[in-house]
């Protein structure tokens, strides 16, 4: 299967982000905890330059709990302050404040030495589409925040959300497009539903997902769909279609329908908490 994206948008978004990043102290990058590598655009490393970096593995409520710590350690080794979050749970985001303070410790010390006390640090959220940036900003900022309006030295139209005495957040997230250097990245993004369904071949993708699940999470398909799991993905898909009554007029099995059913169940967490990518598959540089 061949996945494509829209490189045209990327240049413009990148340029805007380059400007925004100059204004901030810490870059808070969101990735999807189920695919912490494929949902991360490597260009951000160049764009973020010398800024402090925080990596939040969002949608952790849908990821395999056993994998979260391993991924945190993986990213910590790479120099990030990393944490697993569920942006839909406002209370769980409180710890992000402490992480921001930790990330900006040097800046805060520097300010203090210069006699500048209590200047809030400025943060910006970045990530690929659908990773949960808006949800995070809404939950993290809550309604307690007031927009601080334009200030001298701030790009026209930029709005800052004053989170508390210590942190201001740029209200618009930086959108990066995923990078499709390798087709696995496309496949993984398609699994989680981050590629428009018109662009994917659903049956082929569902077969790929079955192959992955039978290998890595044996028992799940058997339990959920009451089918016999075996390495022949097509046979498993057929069995699911039969059990779930996915048929066209004339009683022929509807493979498109069963493919979407399976993908939808996975994306909505009905197959349980599943992580697609494992740290040991990616060598830490
Ligand atoms: P974006 O700004 O990065 O493009 O992403 P956005 O916040 O729009 O979130 C994309 C989808 O992911 C939304 O679902 C949102 O609810 C969901 N989401 C964000 N963070 C989390 C999380 O931590 N856990 C879970 N389970 N879901 C999360 P949607 O179906 O598109 O919209 P909605 O029906 O939930 O409103």
PDB file of C-alpha atoms and ligand atoms in Angstrom:
ATOM      1  CA  UNK A   1       0.000   0.000   0.000  1.00  0.00           C
ATOM      2  CA  UNK A   2       1.291   3.467  -0.815  1.00  0.00           C
ATOM      3  CA  UNK A   3       0.550   6.358   1.499  1.00  0.00           C
ATOM      4  CA  UNK A   4       0.784   9.995   0.540  1.00  0.00           C
ATOM      5  CA  UNK A   5       0.529  13.324   2.251  1.00  0.00           C
ATOM      6  CA  UNK A   6       0.387  16.965   1.171  1.00  0.00           C
ATOM      7  CA  UNK A   7       3.883  18.415   1.214  1.00  0.00           C
ATOM      8  CA  UNK A   8       2.545  21.810   0.007  1.00  0.00           C
ATOM      9  CA  UNK A   9       1.116  22.662   3.397  1.00  0.00           C
ATOM     10  CA  UNK A  10       4.250  21.681   5.142  1.00  0.00           C
ATOM     11  CA  UNK A  11       6.476  24.491   3.933  1.00  0.00           C
ATOM     12  CA  UNK A  12       4.022  27.175   5.045  1.00  0.00           C
ATOM     13  CA  UNK A  13       3.359  25.587   8.425  1.00  0.00           C
ATOM     14  CA  UNK A  14       7.057  25.103   9.016  1.00  0.00           C
ATOM     15  CA  UNK A  15       7.826  28.732   8.225  1.00  0.00           C
ATOM     16  CA  UNK A  16       5.151  29.930  10.650  1.00  0.00           C
ATOM     17  CA  UNK A  17       6.482  27.631  13.312  1.00  0.00           C
ATOM     18  CA  UNK A  18      10.041  28.850  12.812  1.00  0.00           C
ATOM     19  CA  UNK A  19       8.824  32.362  13.704  1.00  0.00           C
ATOM     20  CA  UNK A  20       6.741  31.222  16.677  1.00  0.00           C
ATOM     21  CA  UNK A  21       9.501  29.125  18.153  1.00  0.00           C
ATOM     22  CA  UNK A  22      11.720  32.196  18.493  1.00  0.00           C
ATOM     23  CA  UNK A  23       9.239  33.557  21.036  1.00  0.00           C
ATOM     24  CA  UNK A  24       9.094  30.624  23.364  1.00  0.00           C
ATOM     25  CA  UNK A  25      11.201  28.976  26.066  1.00  0.00           C
ATOM     26  CA  UNK A  26       9.925  25.424  25.903  1.00  0.00           C
ATOM     27  CA  UNK A  27       8.520  23.277  23.117  1.00  0.00           C
ATOM     28  CA  UNK A  28       5.872  20.812  24.282  1.00  0.00           C
ATOM     29  CA  UNK A  29       5.597  18.123  21.676  1.00  0.00           C
ATOM     30  CA  UNK A  30       2.645  15.759  21.572  1.00  0.00           C
ATOM     31  CA  UNK A  31       2.919  12.299  20.087  1.00  0.00           C
ATOM     32  CA  UNK A  32       0.420   9.446  20.058  1.00  0.00           C
ATOM     33  CA  UNK A  33       1.338   6.951  22.775  1.00  0.00           C
ATOM     34  CA  UNK A  34       0.338   4.057  20.494  1.00  0.00           C
ATOM     35  CA  UNK A  35       2.829   5.058  17.809  1.00  0.00           C
ATOM     36  CA  UNK A  36       5.370   7.290  19.558  1.00  0.00           C
ATOM     37  CA  UNK A  37       7.786   7.288  16.623  1.00  0.00           C
ATOM     38  CA  UNK A  38       5.536   7.468  13.553  1.00  0.00           C
ATOM     39  CA  UNK A  39       3.470  10.265  15.079  1.00  0.00           C
ATOM     40  CA  UNK A  40       6.588  12.379  15.658  1.00  0.00           C
ATOM     41  CA  UNK A  41       7.893  14.633  12.923  1.00  0.00           C
ATOM     42  CA  UNK A  42      11.696  14.586  13.005  1.00  0.00           C
ATOM     43  CA  UNK A  43      11.874  18.136  11.556  1.00  0.00           C
ATOM     44  CA  UNK A  44      10.924  19.486  14.947  1.00  0.00           C
ATOM     45  CA  UNK A  45      14.424  18.641  16.150  1.00  0.00           C
ATOM     46  CA  UNK A  46      15.853  21.245  13.784  1.00  0.00           C
ATOM     47  CA  UNK A  47      13.014  23.700  14.277  1.00  0.00           C
ATOM     48  CA  UNK A  48      13.219  23.581  18.065  1.00  0.00           C
ATOM     49  CA  UNK A  49      16.960  24.303  17.960  1.00  0.00           C
ATOM     50  CA  UNK A  50      18.302  24.886  21.437  1.00  0.00           C
ATOM     51  CA  UNK A  51      14.927  25.203  23.170  1.00  0.00           C
ATOM     52  CA  UNK A  52      13.982  23.066  26.145  1.00  0.00           C
ATOM     53  CA  UNK A  53      11.940  20.074  25.062  1.00  0.00           C
ATOM     54  CA  UNK A  54       9.052  18.231  26.622  1.00  0.00           C
ATOM     55  CA  UNK A  55       7.534  15.174  25.008  1.00  0.00           C
ATOM     56  CA  UNK A  56       4.005  14.182  25.989  1.00  0.00           C
ATOM     57  CA  UNK A  57       2.701  10.799  24.951  1.00  0.00           C
ATOM     58  CA  UNK A  58      -0.945  11.623  24.530  1.00  0.00           C
ATOM     59  CA  UNK A  59      -3.919   9.255  24.325  1.00  0.00           C
ATOM     60  CA  UNK A  60      -2.113   7.091  26.842  1.00  0.00           C
ATOM     61  CA  UNK A  61      -5.534   5.781  27.894  1.00  0.00           C
ATOM     62  CA  UNK A  62      -5.595   3.848  24.607  1.00  0.00           C
ATOM     63  CA  UNK A  63      -2.011   2.608  24.763  1.00  0.00           C
ATOM     64  CA  UNK A  64      -0.714  -0.581  26.338  1.00  0.00           C
ATOM     65  CA  UNK A  65       0.144   0.396  29.948  1.00  0.00           C
ATOM     66  CA  UNK A  66       3.116  -1.974  29.923  1.00  0.00           C
ATOM     67  CA  UNK A  67       4.711   0.017  27.097  1.00  0.00           C
ATOM     68  CA  UNK A  68       4.332   3.536  28.502  1.00  0.00           C
ATOM     69  CA  UNK A  69       7.269   3.472  30.909  1.00  0.00           C
ATOM     70  CA  UNK A  70       9.533   1.908  28.338  1.00  0.00           C
ATOM     71  CA  UNK A  71       8.743   4.729  25.908  1.00  0.00           C
ATOM     72  CA  UNK A  72       9.276   7.364  28.585  1.00  0.00           C
ATOM     73  CA  UNK A  73      12.713   5.916  29.274  1.00  0.00           C
ATOM     74  CA  UNK A  74      13.427   5.809  25.532  1.00  0.00           C
ATOM     75  CA  UNK A  75      12.691   9.513  25.145  1.00  0.00           C
ATOM     76  CA  UNK A  76      14.436  10.483  28.360  1.00  0.00           C
ATOM     77  CA  UNK A  77      17.580   8.867  26.983  1.00  0.00           C
ATOM     78  CA  UNK A  78      17.200  11.153  23.998  1.00  0.00           C
ATOM     79  CA  UNK A  79      17.221  14.190  26.274  1.00  0.00           C
ATOM     80  CA  UNK A  80      13.506  14.915  26.612  1.00  0.00           C
ATOM     81  CA  UNK A  81      11.462  15.339  29.718  1.00  0.00           C
ATOM     82  CA  UNK A  82       8.778  12.821  28.874  1.00  0.00           C
ATOM     83  CA  UNK A  83       5.390  11.950  30.342  1.00  0.00           C
ATOM     84  CA  UNK A  84       2.324   9.928  29.387  1.00  0.00           C
ATOM     85  CA  UNK A  85      -0.913  11.933  29.384  1.00  0.00           C
ATOM     86  CA  UNK A  86      -4.600  11.672  28.662  1.00  0.00           C
ATOM     87  CA  UNK A  87      -5.667  15.102  27.457  1.00  0.00           C
ATOM     88  CA  UNK A  88      -9.286  14.328  28.096  1.00  0.00           C
ATOM     89  CA  UNK A  89      -8.577  14.190  31.826  1.00  0.00           C
ATOM     90  CA  UNK A  90      -7.862  17.677  33.022  1.00  0.00           C
ATOM     91  CA  UNK A  91      -6.746  16.594  36.507  1.00  0.00           C
ATOM     92  CA  UNK A  92      -4.052  14.352  35.099  1.00  0.00           C
ATOM     93  CA  UNK A  93      -2.445  17.284  33.325  1.00  0.00           C
ATOM     94  CA  UNK A  94      -1.472  19.131  36.502  1.00  0.00           C
ATOM     95  CA  UNK A  95       1.877  17.381  36.545  1.00  0.00           C
ATOM     96  CA  UNK A  96       2.756  18.980  33.234  1.00  0.00           C
ATOM     97  CA  UNK A  97       3.219  22.270  35.083  1.00  0.00           C
ATOM     98  CA  UNK A  98       5.982  20.788  37.187  1.00  0.00           C
ATOM     99  CA  UNK A  99       7.586  19.367  34.070  1.00  0.00           C
ATOM    100  CA  UNK A 100       7.577  22.808  32.435  1.00  0.00           C
ATOM    101  CA  UNK A 101       9.264  24.316  35.479  1.00  0.00           C
ATOM    102  CA  UNK A 102      11.855  21.573  35.396  1.00  0.00           C
ATOM    103  CA  UNK A 103      12.463  22.050  31.677  1.00  0.00           C
ATOM    104  CA  UNK A 104      12.943  25.797  32.143  1.00  0.00           C
ATOM    105  CA  UNK A 105      15.038  25.615  35.292  1.00  0.00           C
ATOM    106  CA  UNK A 106      18.101  27.130  33.628  1.00  0.00           C
ATOM    107  CA  UNK A 107      16.133  29.996  32.148  1.00  0.00           C
ATOM    108  CA  UNK A 108      14.471  30.733  35.489  1.00  0.00           C
ATOM    109  CA  UNK A 109      17.886  30.728  37.236  1.00  0.00           C
ATOM    110  CA  UNK A 110      19.318  33.002  34.561  1.00  0.00           C
ATOM    111  CA  UNK A 111      16.429  35.437  35.003  1.00  0.00           C
ATOM    112  CA  UNK A 112      16.860  35.365  38.752  1.00  0.00           C
ATOM    113  CA  UNK A 113      20.568  36.215  38.490  1.00  0.00           C
ATOM    114  CA  UNK A 114      19.614  39.194  36.362  1.00  0.00           C
ATOM    115  CA  UNK A 115      17.131  40.285  38.982  1.00  0.00           C
ATOM    116  CA  UNK A 116      14.096  39.266  36.939  1.00  0.00           C
ATOM    117  CA  UNK A 117      11.696  37.503  39.210  1.00  0.00           C
ATOM    118  CA  UNK A 118       8.521  35.643  38.330  1.00  0.00           C
ATOM    119  CA  UNK A 119       8.671  36.145  34.603  1.00  0.00           C
ATOM    120  CA  UNK A 120       6.444  33.408  33.207  1.00  0.00           C
ATOM    121  CA  UNK A 121       7.999  30.885  30.883  1.00  0.00           C
ATOM    122  CA  UNK A 122       6.471  30.660  27.440  1.00  0.00           C
ATOM    123  CA  UNK A 123       5.427  27.351  26.012  1.00  0.00           C
ATOM    124  CA  UNK A 124       4.156  26.163  22.668  1.00  0.00           C
ATOM    125  CA  UNK A 125       2.364  22.942  21.756  1.00  0.00           C
ATOM    126  CA  UNK A 126       3.439  21.192  18.582  1.00  0.00           C
ATOM    127  CA  UNK A 127       2.522  17.951  16.872  1.00  0.00           C
ATOM    128  CA  UNK A 128       1.081  16.292  13.818  1.00  0.00           C
ATOM    129  CA  UNK A 129      -2.662  16.609  13.045  1.00  0.00           C
ATOM    130  CA  UNK A 130      -5.069  14.626  15.211  1.00  0.00           C
ATOM    131  CA  UNK A 131      -2.550  13.911  17.951  1.00  0.00           C
ATOM    132  CA  UNK A 132      -4.704  15.883  20.426  1.00  0.00           C
ATOM    133  CA  UNK A 133      -3.174  19.372  20.464  1.00  0.00           C
ATOM    134  CA  UNK A 134      -6.469  21.288  20.718  1.00  0.00           C
ATOM    135  CA  UNK A 135      -7.836  18.884  23.315  1.00  0.00           C
ATOM    136  CA  UNK A 136      -4.656  19.288  25.343  1.00  0.00           C
ATOM    137  CA  UNK A 137      -4.705  23.098  25.151  1.00  0.00           C
ATOM    138  CA  UNK A 138      -8.372  23.216  26.171  1.00  0.00           C
ATOM    139  CA  UNK A 139      -7.911  20.868  29.110  1.00  0.00           C
ATOM    140  CA  UNK A 140      -4.591  22.245  30.258  1.00  0.00           C
ATOM    141  CA  UNK A 141      -5.628  25.874  30.030  1.00  0.00           C
ATOM    142  CA  UNK A 142      -9.193  25.247  31.209  1.00  0.00           C
ATOM    143  CA  UNK A 143     -11.494  28.175  31.516  1.00  0.00           C
ATOM    144  CA  UNK A 144      -9.508  29.831  34.263  1.00  0.00           C
ATOM    145  CA  UNK A 145      -7.186  31.304  31.702  1.00  0.00           C
ATOM    146  CA  UNK A 146      -7.498  34.679  30.117  1.00  0.00           C
ATOM    147  CA  UNK A 147      -5.886  35.556  26.864  1.00  0.00           C
ATOM    148  CA  UNK A 148      -3.172  38.067  27.526  1.00  0.00           C
ATOM    149  CA  UNK A 149      -3.503  39.850  24.205  1.00  0.00           C
ATOM    150  CA  UNK A 150      -0.789  41.223  22.008  1.00  0.00           C
ATOM    151  CA  UNK A 151       2.357  42.426  23.641  1.00  0.00           C
ATOM    152  CA  UNK A 152       5.368  44.228  22.282  1.00  0.00           C
ATOM    153  CA  UNK A 153       7.754  41.812  20.687  1.00  0.00           C
ATOM    154  CA  UNK A 154       5.048  39.278  20.022  1.00  0.00           C
ATOM    155  CA  UNK A 155       4.120  38.466  16.450  1.00  0.00           C
ATOM    156  CA  UNK A 156       0.969  40.289  15.444  1.00  0.00           C
ATOM    157  CA  UNK A 157      -2.077  38.207  16.123  1.00  0.00           C
ATOM    158  CA  UNK A 158      -0.357  35.890  18.569  1.00  0.00           C
ATOM    159  CA  UNK A 159      -2.365  35.193  21.642  1.00  0.00           C
ATOM    160  CA  UNK A 160      -0.930  33.933  24.868  1.00  0.00           C
ATOM    161  CA  UNK A 161      -2.918  32.072  27.438  1.00  0.00           C
ATOM    162  CA  UNK A 162      -1.825  32.870  30.970  1.00  0.00           C
ATOM    163  CA  UNK A 163      -2.036  29.508  32.682  1.00  0.00           C
ATOM    164  CA  UNK A 164      -0.752  30.661  36.038  1.00  0.00           C
ATOM    165  CA  UNK A 165       1.956  32.911  37.427  1.00  0.00           C
ATOM    166  CA  UNK A 166       4.615  30.695  35.966  1.00  0.00           C
ATOM    167  CA  UNK A 167       3.451  29.703  32.502  1.00  0.00           C
ATOM    168  CA  UNK A 168       2.084  31.305  29.361  1.00  0.00           C
ATOM    169  CA  UNK A 169       0.985  29.146  26.494  1.00  0.00           C
ATOM    170  CA  UNK A 170       0.785  30.174  22.861  1.00  0.00           C
ATOM    171  CA  UNK A 171      -2.873  29.609  22.034  1.00  0.00           C
ATOM    172  CA  UNK A 172      -2.321  28.207  18.551  1.00  0.00           C
ATOM    173  CA  UNK A 173      -0.473  24.928  18.255  1.00  0.00           C
ATOM    174  CA  UNK A 174       2.284  24.324  15.769  1.00  0.00           C
ATOM    175  CA  UNK A 175       1.118  21.808  13.209  1.00  0.00           C
ATOM    176  CA  UNK A 176       3.669  19.533  11.673  1.00  0.00           C
ATOM    177  CA  UNK A 177       2.904  16.987   9.012  1.00  0.00           C
ATOM    178  CA  UNK A 178       3.985  13.409   9.497  1.00  0.00           C
ATOM    179  CA  UNK A 179       7.014  12.355   7.534  1.00  0.00           C
ATOM    180  CA  UNK A 180       6.534   9.431   5.211  1.00  0.00           C
ATOM    181  CA  UNK A 181      10.067   8.332   4.591  1.00  0.00           C
ATOM    182  CA  UNK A 182       9.114   4.797   5.200  1.00  0.00           C
ATOM    183  CA  UNK A 183       5.818   3.108   4.420  1.00  0.00           C
ATOM    184  CA  UNK A 184       5.518   1.653   7.916  1.00  0.00           C
ATOM    185  CA  UNK A 185       4.986   5.191   9.189  1.00  0.00           C
ATOM    186  CA  UNK A 186       2.036   5.551   6.806  1.00  0.00           C
ATOM    187  CA  UNK A 187       0.655   2.193   7.814  1.00  0.00           C
ATOM    188  CA  UNK A 188       0.836   3.023  11.522  1.00  0.00           C
ATOM    189  CA  UNK A 189      -0.795   6.429  11.038  1.00  0.00           C
ATOM    190  CA  UNK A 190      -3.536   4.750   9.027  1.00  0.00           C
ATOM    191  CA  UNK A 191      -4.091   2.184  11.794  1.00  0.00           C
ATOM    192  CA  UNK A 192      -4.858   4.916  14.329  1.00  0.00           C
ATOM    193  CA  UNK A 193      -7.037   6.795  11.846  1.00  0.00           C
ATOM    194  CA  UNK A 194      -4.774   9.744  11.141  1.00  0.00           C
ATOM    195  CA  UNK A 195      -4.980   9.348   7.389  1.00  0.00           C
ATOM    196  CA  UNK A 196      -8.243  10.068   5.612  1.00  0.00           C
ATOM    197  CA  UNK A 197     -10.058   6.829   4.935  1.00  0.00           C
ATOM    198  CA  UNK A 198     -10.536   7.731   1.261  1.00  0.00           C
ATOM    199  CA  UNK A 199      -6.801   7.515   0.902  1.00  0.00           C
ATOM    200  CA  UNK A 200      -6.417   4.059   2.327  1.00  0.00           C
ATOM    201  CA  UNK A 201      -7.250   0.633   1.121  1.00  0.00           C
ATOM    202  CA  UNK A 202      -9.288  -0.516   4.044  1.00  0.00           C
ATOM    203  CA  UNK A 203      -9.201  -4.261   3.391  1.00  0.00           C
ATOM    204  CA  UNK A 204      -5.447  -4.313   2.974  1.00  0.00           C
ATOM    205  CA  UNK A 205      -5.021  -2.205   6.110  1.00  0.00           C
ATOM    206  CA  UNK A 206      -7.357  -4.443   8.121  1.00  0.00           C
ATOM    207  CA  UNK A 207      -5.355  -7.485   7.002  1.00  0.00           C
ATOM    208  CA  UNK A 208      -2.162  -5.746   8.157  1.00  0.00           C
ATOM    209  CA  UNK A 209      -3.788  -5.001  11.496  1.00  0.00           C
ATOM    210  CA  UNK A 210      -4.892  -8.617  11.913  1.00  0.00           C
ATOM    211  CA  UNK A 211      -1.370  -9.802  11.154  1.00  0.00           C
ATOM    212  CA  UNK A 212       0.011  -7.435  13.779  1.00  0.00           C
ATOM    213  CA  UNK A 213      -2.563  -8.345  16.433  1.00  0.00           C
ATOM    214  CA  UNK A 214      -2.259 -12.107  15.977  1.00  0.00           C
ATOM    215  CA  UNK A 215       1.494 -11.770  16.362  1.00  0.00           C
ATOM    216  CA  UNK A 216       1.733  -9.187  19.169  1.00  0.00           C
ATOM    217  CA  UNK A 217      -1.542  -9.416  21.041  1.00  0.00           C
ATOM    218  CA  UNK A 218      -2.613 -13.017  20.604  1.00  0.00           C
ATOM    219  CA  UNK A 219      -6.041 -13.788  22.010  1.00  0.00           C
ATOM    220  CA  UNK A 220      -7.647 -10.382  21.468  1.00  0.00           C
ATOM    221  CA  UNK A 221      -9.295 -11.112  18.120  1.00  0.00           C
ATOM    222  CA  UNK A 222     -10.320 -14.544  19.358  1.00  0.00           C
ATOM    223  CA  UNK A 223     -11.969 -13.034  22.426  1.00  0.00           C
ATOM    224  CA  UNK A 224     -13.671 -10.078  20.788  1.00  0.00           C
ATOM    225  CA  UNK A 225     -14.910 -11.732  17.590  1.00  0.00           C
ATOM    226  CA  UNK A 226     -14.976 -15.388  18.626  1.00  0.00           C
ATOM    227  CA  UNK A 227     -12.803 -16.428  15.735  1.00  0.00           C
ATOM    228  CA  UNK A 228      -9.886 -18.799  15.526  1.00  0.00           C
ATOM    229  CA  UNK A 229      -6.650 -16.862  15.237  1.00  0.00           C
ATOM    230  CA  UNK A 230      -4.142 -18.039  12.689  1.00  0.00           C
ATOM    231  CA  UNK A 231      -1.399 -16.521  10.534  1.00  0.00           C
ATOM    232  CA  UNK A 232      -3.726 -16.426   7.520  1.00  0.00           C
ATOM    233  CA  UNK A 233      -5.111 -12.890   7.986  1.00  0.00           C
ATOM    234  CA  UNK A 234      -7.608 -13.265   5.128  1.00  0.00           C
ATOM    235  CA  UNK A 235      -9.157 -16.301   6.834  1.00  0.00           C
ATOM    236  CA  UNK A 236      -9.429 -14.375  10.109  1.00  0.00           C
ATOM    237  CA  UNK A 237     -11.077 -11.415   8.350  1.00  0.00           C
ATOM    238  CA  UNK A 238     -13.507 -13.766   6.652  1.00  0.00           C
ATOM    239  CA  UNK A 239     -14.393 -15.355   9.987  1.00  0.00           C
ATOM    240  CA  UNK A 240     -15.001 -11.928  11.559  1.00  0.00           C
ATOM    241  CA  UNK A 241     -17.232 -10.991   8.589  1.00  0.00           C
ATOM    242  CA  UNK A 242     -19.196 -14.190   9.049  1.00  0.00           C
ATOM    243  CA  UNK A 243     -19.620 -13.790  12.797  1.00  0.00           C
ATOM    244  CA  UNK A 244     -20.618 -10.163  12.520  1.00  0.00           C
ATOM    245  CA  UNK A 245     -22.945 -10.701   9.581  1.00  0.00           C
ATOM    246  CA  UNK A 246     -21.085  -8.358   7.219  1.00  0.00           C
ATOM    247  CA  UNK A 247     -22.807  -9.297   3.973  1.00  0.00           C
ATOM    248  CA  UNK A 248     -23.815  -7.602   0.776  1.00  0.00           C
ATOM    249  CA  UNK A 249     -27.125  -8.177  -0.967  1.00  0.00           C
ATOM    250  CA  UNK A 250     -27.030 -11.669  -2.361  1.00  0.00           C
ATOM    251  CA  UNK A 251     -25.321 -12.969   0.763  1.00  0.00           C
ATOM    252  CA  UNK A 252     -21.786 -12.334  -0.429  1.00  0.00           C
ATOM    253  CA  UNK A 253     -19.360 -11.321   2.353  1.00  0.00           C
ATOM    254  CA  UNK A 254     -18.743  -7.561   2.529  1.00  0.00           C
ATOM    255  CA  UNK A 255     -15.000  -7.189   3.023  1.00  0.00           C
ATOM    256  CA  UNK A 256     -15.022  -3.372   2.970  1.00  0.00           C
ATOM    257  CA  UNK A 257     -17.607  -3.342   5.735  1.00  0.00           C
ATOM    258  CA  UNK A 258     -15.804  -5.824   7.958  1.00  0.00           C
ATOM    259  CA  UNK A 259     -12.494  -4.008   7.374  1.00  0.00           C
ATOM    260  CA  UNK A 260     -14.006  -0.732   8.610  1.00  0.00           C
ATOM    261  CA  UNK A 261     -15.662  -2.516  11.526  1.00  0.00           C
ATOM    262  CA  UNK A 262     -12.338  -3.933  12.651  1.00  0.00           C
ATOM    263  CA  UNK A 263     -10.412  -0.689  12.139  1.00  0.00           C
ATOM    264  CA  UNK A 264     -13.118   1.241  13.938  1.00  0.00           C
ATOM    265  CA  UNK A 265     -13.110  -1.159  16.883  1.00  0.00           C
ATOM    266  CA  UNK A 266      -9.355  -0.789  17.165  1.00  0.00           C
ATOM    267  CA  UNK A 267      -9.449   3.032  16.891  1.00  0.00           C
ATOM    268  CA  UNK A 268     -12.169   3.326  19.496  1.00  0.00           C
ATOM    269  CA  UNK A 269     -10.369   1.153  22.000  1.00  0.00           C
ATOM    270  CA  UNK A 270     -12.855  -1.714  21.748  1.00  0.00           C
ATOM    271  CA  UNK A 271      -9.968  -4.142  21.232  1.00  0.00           C
ATOM    272  CA  UNK A 272      -8.326  -2.923  24.426  1.00  0.00           C
ATOM    273  CA  UNK A 273      -5.214  -0.865  25.066  1.00  0.00           C
ATOM    274  CA  UNK A 274      -2.782  -1.603  22.281  1.00  0.00           C
ATOM    275  CA  UNK A 275       0.582  -0.095  21.391  1.00  0.00           C
ATOM    276  CA  UNK A 276       1.758  -0.583  17.823  1.00  0.00           C
ATOM    277  CA  UNK A 277       5.361   0.514  18.185  1.00  0.00           C
ATOM    278  CA  UNK A 278       7.855  -0.803  20.700  1.00  0.00           C
ATOM    279  CA  UNK A 279      11.020   0.985  21.768  1.00  0.00           C
ATOM    280  CA  UNK A 280      13.254  -2.005  21.066  1.00  0.00           C
ATOM    281  CA  UNK A 281      12.365  -1.702  17.358  1.00  0.00           C
ATOM    282  CA  UNK A 282      13.922   1.745  17.243  1.00  0.00           C
ATOM    283  CA  UNK A 283      17.551   2.112  18.093  1.00  0.00           C
ATOM    284  CA  UNK A 284      18.317   5.021  20.345  1.00  0.00           C
ATOM    285  CA  UNK A 285      20.995   7.090  18.598  1.00  0.00           C
TER     286      UNK A 285
HETATM  287  P1  LIG B   1      -5.325  18.058  16.986  1.00  0.00           P
HETATM  288  O1  LIG B   1      -5.701  19.391  17.563  1.00  0.00           O
HETATM  289  O2  LIG B   1      -3.925  17.661  17.304  1.00  0.00           O
HETATM  290  O3  LIG B   1      -5.602  17.910  15.526  1.00  0.00           O
HETATM  291  O4  LIG B   1      -6.238  16.943  17.723  1.00  0.00           O
HETATM  292  P2  LIG B   1      -7.607  17.105  18.521  1.00  0.00           P
HETATM  293  O5  LIG B   1      -7.380  17.817  19.807  1.00  0.00           O
HETATM  294  O6  LIG B   1      -8.651  17.642  17.601  1.00  0.00           O
HETATM  295  O7  LIG B   1      -7.931  15.576  18.889  1.00  0.00           O
HETATM  296  C1  LIG B   1      -8.164  14.595  17.893  1.00  0.00           C
HETATM  297  C2  LIG B   1      -9.038  13.491  18.475  1.00  0.00           C
HETATM  298  O8  LIG B   1      -8.335  12.827  19.521  1.00  0.00           O
HETATM  299  C3  LIG B   1     -10.349  13.974  19.108  1.00  0.00           C
HETATM  300  O9  LIG B   1     -11.316  12.958  18.904  1.00  0.00           O
HETATM  301  C4  LIG B   1     -10.011  14.048  20.582  1.00  0.00           C
HETATM  302  O10 LIG B   1     -11.156  13.943  21.409  1.00  0.00           O
HETATM  303  C5  LIG B   1      -9.123  12.825  20.726  1.00  0.00           C
HETATM  304  N1  LIG B   1      -8.183  12.903  21.861  1.00  0.00           N
HETATM  305  C6  LIG B   1      -7.314  13.885  22.144  1.00  0.00           C
HETATM  306  N2  LIG B   1      -6.587  13.584  23.241  1.00  0.00           N
HETATM  307  C7  LIG B   1      -7.005  12.366  23.658  1.00  0.00           C
HETATM  308  C8  LIG B   1      -6.606  11.501  24.738  1.00  0.00           C
HETATM  309  O11 LIG B   1      -5.690  11.760  25.522  1.00  0.00           O
HETATM  310  N3  LIG B   1      -7.270  10.313  24.814  1.00  0.00           N
HETATM  311  C9  LIG B   1      -8.256   9.946  23.948  1.00  0.00           C
HETATM  312  N4  LIG B   1      -8.846   8.778  24.120  1.00  0.00           N
HETATM  313  N5  LIG B   1      -8.640  10.733  22.931  1.00  0.00           N
HETATM  314  C10 LIG B   1      -8.024  11.934  22.783  1.00  0.00           C
HETATM  315  P3  LIG B   1     -12.452  13.073  17.874  1.00  0.00           P
HETATM  316  O12 LIG B   1     -13.145  11.771  17.842  1.00  0.00           O
HETATM  317  O13 LIG B   1     -11.909  13.618  16.591  1.00  0.00           O
HETATM  318  O14 LIG B   1     -13.351  14.169  18.479  1.00  0.00           O
HETATM  319  P4  LIG B   1     -14.336  14.076  19.754  1.00  0.00           P
HETATM  320  O15 LIG B   1     -15.514  13.304  19.223  1.00  0.00           O
HETATM  321  O16 LIG B   1     -13.646  13.374  20.861  1.00  0.00           O
HETATM  322  O17 LIG B   1     -14.636  15.495  20.038  1.00  0.00           O
END
